[in-house]
Coordinates of C-alpha atoms and ligand atoms in Angstrom, one line a residue:
X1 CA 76.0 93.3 75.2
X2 CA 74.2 95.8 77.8
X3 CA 71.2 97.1 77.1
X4 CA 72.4 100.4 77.4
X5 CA 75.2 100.2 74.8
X6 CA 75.3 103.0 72.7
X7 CA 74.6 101.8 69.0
X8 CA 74.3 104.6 65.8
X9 CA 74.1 104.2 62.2
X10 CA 75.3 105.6 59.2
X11 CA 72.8 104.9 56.6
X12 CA 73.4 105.9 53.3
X13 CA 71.6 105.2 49.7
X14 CA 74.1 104.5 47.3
X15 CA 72.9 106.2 44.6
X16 CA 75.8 108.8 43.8
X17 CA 79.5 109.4 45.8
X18 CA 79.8 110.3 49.4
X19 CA 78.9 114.0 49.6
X20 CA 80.1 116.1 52.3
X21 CA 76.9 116.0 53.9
X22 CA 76.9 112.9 54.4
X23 CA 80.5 112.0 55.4
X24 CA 79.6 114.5 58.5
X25 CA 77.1 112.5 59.7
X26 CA 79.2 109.3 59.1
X27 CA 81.6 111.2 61.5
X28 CA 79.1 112.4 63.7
X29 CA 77.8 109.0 64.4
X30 CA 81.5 107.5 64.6
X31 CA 83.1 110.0 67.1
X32 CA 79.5 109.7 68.7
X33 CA 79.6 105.7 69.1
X34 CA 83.5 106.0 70.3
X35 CA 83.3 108.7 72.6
X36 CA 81.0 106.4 74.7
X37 CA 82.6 102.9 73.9
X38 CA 79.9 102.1 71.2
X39 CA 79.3 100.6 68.4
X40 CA 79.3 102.2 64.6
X41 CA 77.5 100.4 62.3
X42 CA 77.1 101.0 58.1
X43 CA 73.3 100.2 56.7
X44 CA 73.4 100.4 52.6
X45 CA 70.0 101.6 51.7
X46 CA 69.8 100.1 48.6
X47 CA 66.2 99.4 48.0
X48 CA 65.3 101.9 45.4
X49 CA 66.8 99.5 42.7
X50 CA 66.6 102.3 40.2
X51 CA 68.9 104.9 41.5
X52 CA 71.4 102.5 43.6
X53 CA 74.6 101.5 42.3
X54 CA 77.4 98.9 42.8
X55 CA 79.7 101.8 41.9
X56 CA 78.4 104.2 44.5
X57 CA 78.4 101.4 47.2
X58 CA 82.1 101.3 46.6
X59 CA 83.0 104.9 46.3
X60 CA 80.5 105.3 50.2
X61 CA 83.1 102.6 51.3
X62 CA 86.1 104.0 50.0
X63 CA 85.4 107.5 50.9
X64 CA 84.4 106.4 54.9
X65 CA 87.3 104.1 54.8
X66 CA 89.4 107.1 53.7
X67 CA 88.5 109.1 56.3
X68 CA 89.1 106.2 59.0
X69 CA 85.6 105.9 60.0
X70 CA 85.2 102.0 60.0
X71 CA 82.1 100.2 61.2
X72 CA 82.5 98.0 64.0
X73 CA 80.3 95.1 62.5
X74 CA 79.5 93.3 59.0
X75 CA 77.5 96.3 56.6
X76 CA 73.9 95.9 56.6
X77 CA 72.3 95.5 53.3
X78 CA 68.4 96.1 52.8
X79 CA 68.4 94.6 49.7
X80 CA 69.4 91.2 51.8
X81 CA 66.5 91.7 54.4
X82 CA 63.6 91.3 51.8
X83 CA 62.6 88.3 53.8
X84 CA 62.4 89.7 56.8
X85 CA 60.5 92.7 55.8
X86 CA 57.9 90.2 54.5
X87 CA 57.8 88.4 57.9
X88 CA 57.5 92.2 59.9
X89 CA 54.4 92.9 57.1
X90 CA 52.6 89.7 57.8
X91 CA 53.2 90.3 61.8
X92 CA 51.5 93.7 61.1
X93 CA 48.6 92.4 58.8
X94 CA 48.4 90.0 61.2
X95 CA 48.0 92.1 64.7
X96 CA 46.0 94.9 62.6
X97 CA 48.0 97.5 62.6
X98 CA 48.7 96.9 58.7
X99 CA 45.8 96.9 56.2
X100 CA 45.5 96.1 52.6
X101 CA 44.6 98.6 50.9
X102 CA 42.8 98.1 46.9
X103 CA 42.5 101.5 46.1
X104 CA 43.8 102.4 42.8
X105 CA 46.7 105.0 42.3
X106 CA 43.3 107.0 40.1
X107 CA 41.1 106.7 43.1
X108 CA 43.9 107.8 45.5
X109 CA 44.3 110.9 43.4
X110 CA 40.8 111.8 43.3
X111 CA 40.7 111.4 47.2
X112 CA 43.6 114.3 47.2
X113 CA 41.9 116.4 44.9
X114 CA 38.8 116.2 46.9
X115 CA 40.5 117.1 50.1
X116 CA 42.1 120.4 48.4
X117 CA 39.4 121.4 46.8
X118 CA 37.6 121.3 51.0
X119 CA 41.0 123.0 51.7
X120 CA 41.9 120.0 53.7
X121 CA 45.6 118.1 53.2
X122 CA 45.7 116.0 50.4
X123 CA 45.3 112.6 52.2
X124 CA 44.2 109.1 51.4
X125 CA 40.5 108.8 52.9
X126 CA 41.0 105.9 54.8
X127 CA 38.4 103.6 52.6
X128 CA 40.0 100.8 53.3
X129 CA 41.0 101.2 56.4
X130 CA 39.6 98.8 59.0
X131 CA 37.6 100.0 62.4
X132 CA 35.4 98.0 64.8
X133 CA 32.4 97.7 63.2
X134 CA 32.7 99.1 59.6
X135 CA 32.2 97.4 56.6
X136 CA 34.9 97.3 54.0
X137 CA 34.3 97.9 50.4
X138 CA 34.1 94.7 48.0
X139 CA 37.6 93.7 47.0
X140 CA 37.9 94.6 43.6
X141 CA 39.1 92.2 41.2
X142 CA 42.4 91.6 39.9
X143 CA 43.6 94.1 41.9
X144 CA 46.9 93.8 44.0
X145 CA 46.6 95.9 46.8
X146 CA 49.0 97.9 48.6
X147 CA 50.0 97.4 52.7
X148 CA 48.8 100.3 54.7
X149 CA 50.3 101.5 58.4
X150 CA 46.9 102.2 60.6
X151 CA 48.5 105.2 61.8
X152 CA 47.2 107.2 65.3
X153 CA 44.5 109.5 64.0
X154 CA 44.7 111.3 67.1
X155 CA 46.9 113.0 69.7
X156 CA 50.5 114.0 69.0
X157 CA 53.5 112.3 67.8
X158 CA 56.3 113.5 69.7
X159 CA 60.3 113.3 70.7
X160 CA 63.0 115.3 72.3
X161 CA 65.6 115.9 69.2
X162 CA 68.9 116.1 70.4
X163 CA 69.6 118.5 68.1
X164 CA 66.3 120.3 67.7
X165 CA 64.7 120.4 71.3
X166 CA 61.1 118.8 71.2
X167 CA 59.3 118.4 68.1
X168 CA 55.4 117.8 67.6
X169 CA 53.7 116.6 65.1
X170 CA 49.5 116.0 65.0
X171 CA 48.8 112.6 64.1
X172 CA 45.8 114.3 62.2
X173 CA 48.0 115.4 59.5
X174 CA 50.0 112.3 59.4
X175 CA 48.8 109.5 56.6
X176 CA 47.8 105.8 56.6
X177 CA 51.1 105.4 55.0
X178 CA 51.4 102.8 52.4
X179 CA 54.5 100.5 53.7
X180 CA 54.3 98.0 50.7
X181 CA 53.4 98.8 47.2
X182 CA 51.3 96.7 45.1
X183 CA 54.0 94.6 43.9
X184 CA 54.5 93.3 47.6
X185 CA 58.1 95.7 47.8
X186 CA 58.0 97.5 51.3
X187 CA 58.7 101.4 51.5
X188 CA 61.3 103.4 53.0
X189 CA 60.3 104.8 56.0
X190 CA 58.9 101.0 57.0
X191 CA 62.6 99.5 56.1
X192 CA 64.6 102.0 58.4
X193 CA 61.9 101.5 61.1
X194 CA 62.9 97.8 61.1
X195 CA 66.1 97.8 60.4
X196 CA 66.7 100.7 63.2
X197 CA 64.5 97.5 65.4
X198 CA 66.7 94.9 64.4
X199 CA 70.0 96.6 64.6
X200 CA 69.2 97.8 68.1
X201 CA 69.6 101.5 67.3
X202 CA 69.9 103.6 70.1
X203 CA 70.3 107.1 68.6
X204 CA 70.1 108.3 65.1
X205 CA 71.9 110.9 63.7
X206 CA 70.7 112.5 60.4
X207 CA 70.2 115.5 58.5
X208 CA 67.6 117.4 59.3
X209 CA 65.8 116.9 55.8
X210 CA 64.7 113.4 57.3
X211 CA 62.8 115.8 60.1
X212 CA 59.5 114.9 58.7
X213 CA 60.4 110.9 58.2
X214 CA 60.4 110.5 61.6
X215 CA 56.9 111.0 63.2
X216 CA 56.4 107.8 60.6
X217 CA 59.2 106.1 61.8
X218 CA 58.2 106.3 65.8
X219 CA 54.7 105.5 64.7
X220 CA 55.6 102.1 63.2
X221 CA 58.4 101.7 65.7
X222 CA 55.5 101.7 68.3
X223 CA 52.8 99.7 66.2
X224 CA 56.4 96.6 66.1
X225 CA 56.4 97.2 70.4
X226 CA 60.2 98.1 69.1
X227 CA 62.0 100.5 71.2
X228 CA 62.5 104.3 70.1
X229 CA 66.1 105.7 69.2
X230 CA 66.9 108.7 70.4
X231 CA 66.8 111.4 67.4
X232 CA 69.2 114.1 66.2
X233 CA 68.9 116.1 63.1
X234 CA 71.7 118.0 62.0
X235 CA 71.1 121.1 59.9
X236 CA 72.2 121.2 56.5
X237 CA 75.6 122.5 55.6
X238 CA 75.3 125.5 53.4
X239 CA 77.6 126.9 50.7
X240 CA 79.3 130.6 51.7
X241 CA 75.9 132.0 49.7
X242 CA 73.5 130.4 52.4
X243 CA 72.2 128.4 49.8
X244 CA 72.1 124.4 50.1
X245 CA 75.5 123.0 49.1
X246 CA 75.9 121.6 45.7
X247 CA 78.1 121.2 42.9
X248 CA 77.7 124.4 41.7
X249 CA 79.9 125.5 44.1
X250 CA 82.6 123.4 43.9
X251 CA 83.6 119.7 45.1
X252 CA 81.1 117.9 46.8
X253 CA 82.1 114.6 46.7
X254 CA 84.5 113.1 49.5
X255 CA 87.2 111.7 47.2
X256 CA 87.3 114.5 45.0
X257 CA 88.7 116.2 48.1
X258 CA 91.1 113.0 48.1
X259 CA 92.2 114.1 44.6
X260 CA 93.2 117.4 45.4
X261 CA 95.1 117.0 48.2
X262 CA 93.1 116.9 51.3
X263 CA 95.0 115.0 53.8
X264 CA 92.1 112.5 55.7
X265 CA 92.9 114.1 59.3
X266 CA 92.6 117.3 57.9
X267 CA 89.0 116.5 56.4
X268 CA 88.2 114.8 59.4
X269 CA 89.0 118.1 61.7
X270 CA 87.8 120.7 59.6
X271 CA 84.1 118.4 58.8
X272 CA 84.0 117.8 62.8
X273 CA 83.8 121.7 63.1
X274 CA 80.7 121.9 60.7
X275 CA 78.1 121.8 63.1
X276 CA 80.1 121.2 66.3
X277 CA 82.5 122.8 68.4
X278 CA 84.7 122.0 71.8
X279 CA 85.3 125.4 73.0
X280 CA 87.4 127.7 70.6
X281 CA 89.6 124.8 69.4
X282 CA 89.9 124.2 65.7
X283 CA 92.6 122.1 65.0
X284 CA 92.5 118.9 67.1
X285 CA 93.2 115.2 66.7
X286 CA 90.8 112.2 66.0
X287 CA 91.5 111.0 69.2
X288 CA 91.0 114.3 70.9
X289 CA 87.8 115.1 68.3
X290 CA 86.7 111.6 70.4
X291 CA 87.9 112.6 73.8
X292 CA 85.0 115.6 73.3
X293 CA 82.5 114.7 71.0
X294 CA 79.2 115.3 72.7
X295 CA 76.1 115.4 71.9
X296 CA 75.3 118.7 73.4
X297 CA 77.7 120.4 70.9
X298 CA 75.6 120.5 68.0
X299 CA 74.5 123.1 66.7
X300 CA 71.6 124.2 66.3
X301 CA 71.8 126.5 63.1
X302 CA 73.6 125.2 59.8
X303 CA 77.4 125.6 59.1
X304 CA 78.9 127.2 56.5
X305 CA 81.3 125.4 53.9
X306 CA 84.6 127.7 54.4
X307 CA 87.0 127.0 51.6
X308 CA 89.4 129.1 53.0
X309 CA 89.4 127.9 56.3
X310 CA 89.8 123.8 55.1
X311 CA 92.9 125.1 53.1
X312 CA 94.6 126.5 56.1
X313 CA 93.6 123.6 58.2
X314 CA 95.0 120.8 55.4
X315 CA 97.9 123.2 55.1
X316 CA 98.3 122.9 59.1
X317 CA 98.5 119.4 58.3
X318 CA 100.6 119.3 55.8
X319 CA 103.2 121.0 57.5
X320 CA 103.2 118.8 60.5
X321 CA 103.3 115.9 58.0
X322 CA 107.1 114.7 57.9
X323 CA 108.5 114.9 54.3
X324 CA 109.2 111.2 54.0
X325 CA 105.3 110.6 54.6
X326 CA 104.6 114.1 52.1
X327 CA 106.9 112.2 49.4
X328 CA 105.1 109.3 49.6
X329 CA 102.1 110.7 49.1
X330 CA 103.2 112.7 46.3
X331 CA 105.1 110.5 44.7
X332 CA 102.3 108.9 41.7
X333 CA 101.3 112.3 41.6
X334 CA 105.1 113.7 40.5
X335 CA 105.4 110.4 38.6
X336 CA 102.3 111.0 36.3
X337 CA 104.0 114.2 34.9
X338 CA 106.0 112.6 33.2
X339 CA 109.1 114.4 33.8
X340 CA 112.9 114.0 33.9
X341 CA 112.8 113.4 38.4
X342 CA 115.3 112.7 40.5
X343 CA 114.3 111.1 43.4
X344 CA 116.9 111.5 45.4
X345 CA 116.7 115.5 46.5
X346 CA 112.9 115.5 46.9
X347 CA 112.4 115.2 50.2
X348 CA 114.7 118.3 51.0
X349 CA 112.2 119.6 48.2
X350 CA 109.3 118.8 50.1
X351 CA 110.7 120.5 53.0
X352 CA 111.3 124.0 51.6
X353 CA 107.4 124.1 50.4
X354 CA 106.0 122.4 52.7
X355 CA 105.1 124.8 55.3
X356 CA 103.1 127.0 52.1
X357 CA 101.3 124.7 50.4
X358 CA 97.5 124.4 50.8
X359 CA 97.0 121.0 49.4
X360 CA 99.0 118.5 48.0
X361 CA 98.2 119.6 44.6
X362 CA 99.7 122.6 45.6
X363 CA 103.3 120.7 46.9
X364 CA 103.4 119.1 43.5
X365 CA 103.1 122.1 41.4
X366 CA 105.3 123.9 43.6
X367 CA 108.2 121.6 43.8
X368 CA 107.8 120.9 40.0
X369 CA 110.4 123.9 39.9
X370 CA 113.2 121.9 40.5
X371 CA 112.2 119.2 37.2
X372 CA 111.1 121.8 35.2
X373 CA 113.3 124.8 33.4
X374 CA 111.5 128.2 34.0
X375 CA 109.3 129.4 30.7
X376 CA 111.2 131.7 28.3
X377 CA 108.3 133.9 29.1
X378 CA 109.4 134.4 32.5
X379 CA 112.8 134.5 31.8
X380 CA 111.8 137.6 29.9
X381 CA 112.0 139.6 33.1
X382 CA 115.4 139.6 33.1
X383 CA 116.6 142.9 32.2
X384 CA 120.4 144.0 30.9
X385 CA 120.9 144.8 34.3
X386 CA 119.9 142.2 36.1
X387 CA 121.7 139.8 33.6
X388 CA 124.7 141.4 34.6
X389 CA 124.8 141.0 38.3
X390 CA 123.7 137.2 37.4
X391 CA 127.3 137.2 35.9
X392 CA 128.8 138.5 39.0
X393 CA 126.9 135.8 40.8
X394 CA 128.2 133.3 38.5
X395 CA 131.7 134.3 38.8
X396 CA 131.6 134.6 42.3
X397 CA 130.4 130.9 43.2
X398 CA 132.5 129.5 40.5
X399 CA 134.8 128.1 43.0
X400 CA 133.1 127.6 46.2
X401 CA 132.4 123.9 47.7
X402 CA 128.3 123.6 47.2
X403 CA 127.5 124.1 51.3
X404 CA 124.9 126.7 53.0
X405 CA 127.6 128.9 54.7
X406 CA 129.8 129.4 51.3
X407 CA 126.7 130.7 49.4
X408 CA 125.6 133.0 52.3
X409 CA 129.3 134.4 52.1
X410 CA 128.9 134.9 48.4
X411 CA 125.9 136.7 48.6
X412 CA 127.0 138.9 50.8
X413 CA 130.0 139.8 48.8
X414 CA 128.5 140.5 45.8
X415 CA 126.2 142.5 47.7
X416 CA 129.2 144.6 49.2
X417 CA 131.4 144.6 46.9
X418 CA 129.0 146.2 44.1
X419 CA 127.1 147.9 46.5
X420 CA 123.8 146.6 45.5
X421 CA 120.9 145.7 47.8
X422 CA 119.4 141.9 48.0
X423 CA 116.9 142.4 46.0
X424 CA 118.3 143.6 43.0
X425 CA 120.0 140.2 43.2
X426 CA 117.6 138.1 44.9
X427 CA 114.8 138.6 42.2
X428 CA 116.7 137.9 38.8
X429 CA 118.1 134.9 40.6
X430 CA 115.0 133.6 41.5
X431 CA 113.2 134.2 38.1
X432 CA 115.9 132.7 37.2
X433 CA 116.4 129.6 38.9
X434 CA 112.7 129.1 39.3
X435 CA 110.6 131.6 36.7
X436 CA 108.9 133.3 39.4
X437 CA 109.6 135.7 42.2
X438 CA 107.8 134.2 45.2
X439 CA 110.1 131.1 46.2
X440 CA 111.1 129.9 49.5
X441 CA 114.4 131.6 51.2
X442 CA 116.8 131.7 48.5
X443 CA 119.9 130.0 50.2
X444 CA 117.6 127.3 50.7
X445 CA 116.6 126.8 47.1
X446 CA 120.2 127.3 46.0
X447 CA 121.2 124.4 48.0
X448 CA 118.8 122.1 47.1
X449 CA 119.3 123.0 43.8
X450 CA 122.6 121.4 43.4
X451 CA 125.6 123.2 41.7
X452 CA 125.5 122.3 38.1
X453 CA 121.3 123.1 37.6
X454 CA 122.1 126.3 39.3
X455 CA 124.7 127.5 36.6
X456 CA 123.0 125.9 33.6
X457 CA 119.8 127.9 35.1
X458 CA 121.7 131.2 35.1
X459 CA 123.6 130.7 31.3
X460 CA 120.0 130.3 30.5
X461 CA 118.4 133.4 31.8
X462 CA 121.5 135.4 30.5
X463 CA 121.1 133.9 27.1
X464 CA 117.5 134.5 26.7
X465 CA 116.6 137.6 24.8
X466 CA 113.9 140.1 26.1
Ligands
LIG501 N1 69.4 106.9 53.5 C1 69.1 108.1 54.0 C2 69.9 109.2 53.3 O1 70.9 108.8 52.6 C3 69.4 108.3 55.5 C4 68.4 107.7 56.3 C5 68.6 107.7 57.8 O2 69.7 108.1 58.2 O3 67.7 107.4 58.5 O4 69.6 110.3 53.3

């Protein structure tokens, strides 16, 4: 390995699915690390025991997987590193840039209220805090104590975001922070410091809420004589109403996208264009997406969730999907409604809605047509009228062999000969044959529709009473 090879993370906590926010970064990262021949790696930051979950780990894995964005090397786990967190702590206590610290959680509190009530940041005072020359308070008894960073008191904390330009931060306002808690666990920002250390990070790619996590990280990066990654914090991806994304706008979750249709590559384009752009192109490959990812892309403002704008990208994809791969995917779906299906006519199916669907969801329902008889409801729109030019139609195809060009000649020659325009035909046929009045060309559906349905469809429609 060269020193130089690029190496990013994707570092989730497993402690619900993968959110959208998330599955950007994933992708960020990923297109990142291949663009430049580098290496993807997946950290599962499962320390806080209460809120992580086997279940989530599996649903992060299944929704990257999904989405093709595999890590190059084994998953890092933090809950397997507890040793070597231990070690890092001890090499801190040990060179004095770690401290025990015996205050209680009480006396910690009254240090903060003292410093708001002086109009000061609530901070710990730094009692135990060691400096040439001072003399450190008894150790109280029975008291575990917590590990404290020494932090830089003074100067500036500093780095060029990739995203964000340079950031500054006073080390006056940073803490002592604690980096192991009294029952010897270590703390977050400490674990992504060493883990970024040990899994030779070179750039980080995050949301921007982790902004203010990283003056601590560089601090203890630099107190371990670890290198610094380069940073890049993405800004948030809003809902349509500017306001953060959640569930109360709709799906958040990765695989629920999966379960309504969203085709991977589609997901993968339309995410890739949250945040980052390659001139005016919006519908590009995964390998192109690759070809172009760069860093100085990104956006510096948030990006807006656009419902409207995934649906006609997945339904780009869909159409250029070929309708043997459509049925395929479709298939459990069509299955699970329990219905009378013949499989044999469903990829010419496929093919006549294919080009209108929005989502997969959409195919099924709109295919279902064919397996299912229209509603008497909407065979209710079938006037006296209509009915009777339905009988023509019957009459007229009676005979003919079931091919595209005979039914195009019938048409027309009920249209002639009664001197009737298409639509007062077209529309009682297709509410007839299908319930509704938007369908694909009607020739089309006719033929696909083989012979029999299509006159058991129309005895129906003339039979029902409005
Ligand atoms: N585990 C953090 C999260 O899920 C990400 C930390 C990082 O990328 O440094 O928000």
């Amino acid at each position: 390995m060269s020193n130089n090879q690029i190496r990013v993370r994707f570092a989730p906590s497993p402690t619900g699915d993968l959110h959208l926010g998330g599955a950007r970064t994933a992708l960020f990262s990923w297109a990142f690390a291949r663009h430049n021949n580098g290496i993807f790696l997946l950290r599962i930051e499962d320390t806080d025991l209460q809120r992580s979950t086997k279940k989530a780990v599996e649903s992060i894995m299944e929704g990257i997987t999904w989405l093709g964005l595999i890590p190059d090397e084994t998953p890092v786990y933090q809950t397997n590193r507890m040793e070597r967190y231990k070690e890092v702590l001890q090499k801190m206590l040990t060179d004095g840039s770690a401290y025990y610290c015996y205050s209680s959680p009480e006396e910690i509190e009254s240090m903060r209220e003292l410093a708001r009530k002086n109009f000061l940041k609530p901070k710990y005072n730094g009692l135990w805090r060691p400096e040439k020359g001072k003399q450190l308070p008894e150790v109280p008894k029975g008291r575990n104590p917590t590990i404290r960073f020494k932090a830089p008191q003074h100067g500036v904390t500093k780095w060029n975001d990739i995203v964000k330009g340079e950031i500054i931060f006073p080390n006056e306002e940073l803490d002592d922070l604690i980096i192991a808690r009294s029952d010897g666990t270590p703390t977050y920002n400490f674990c992504v410091a060493v883990d970024d250390w040990d899994m030779r990070i070179s750039h980080v790619l995050r949301g921007d809420d982790h902004v203010n996590n990283t003056p601590k990280q560089i601090n203890i990066l630099n107190a371990m004589g670890a290198n610094i990654p380069q940073y890049g914090h993405i800004p948030m991806i809003l809902a349509s109403d500017g306001e953060k994304l959640s569930k109360r706008h709709g799906a958040v979750s990765v695989l629920e996208y999966k379960k309504l249709g969203y085709l991977p590559e589609a997901m993968v384009n339309y995410l890739s264009r949250l945040g980052w752009s390659h001139k005016n192109d919006e519908i590009f490959s995964r390998e192109e997406l690759v070809k172009w990812f760069e860093l100085k892309n990104l956006s510096k403002s948030s990006a807006q969730w656009d419902q409207k704008k995934l649906n006609w990208v997945n339904s780009h994809y869909i159409k250029n999907t070929s309708s043997i791969d459509l049925s395929k995917m479709i298939y459990q779906d069509i299955l699970e409604k329990n219905i009378d299906f013949n499989k044999a006519n469903l990829q010419g199916i496929i093919e006549l809605f294919k080009d209108r669907a929005n989502t997969l969801l959409d195919l099924v329902d709109s295919i279902m047509i064919f397996y299912l008889e229209p509603t008497v409801e909407s065979l209710k729109q079938i006037n006296k009228e209509d009915k009777n030019i339905l009988k023509l139609f019957l009459a007229e195809i009676e005979n003919i062999e079931w091919q595209l060009d005979n039914i195009d000649m019938s048409i027309k020659k009920i249209i002639n000969d009664n001197n009737i325009s298409m639509k007062e035909l077209a529309t009682p046929l297709r509410i007839a044959l299908t319930g509704s009045t938007k369908t694909p060309s009607l020739n089309k559906i006719l033929i696909v529709m083989n012979k029999d349905s299509v006159i058991n469809r129309i005895h129906i429609a003339i039979k029902t009473n409005n």
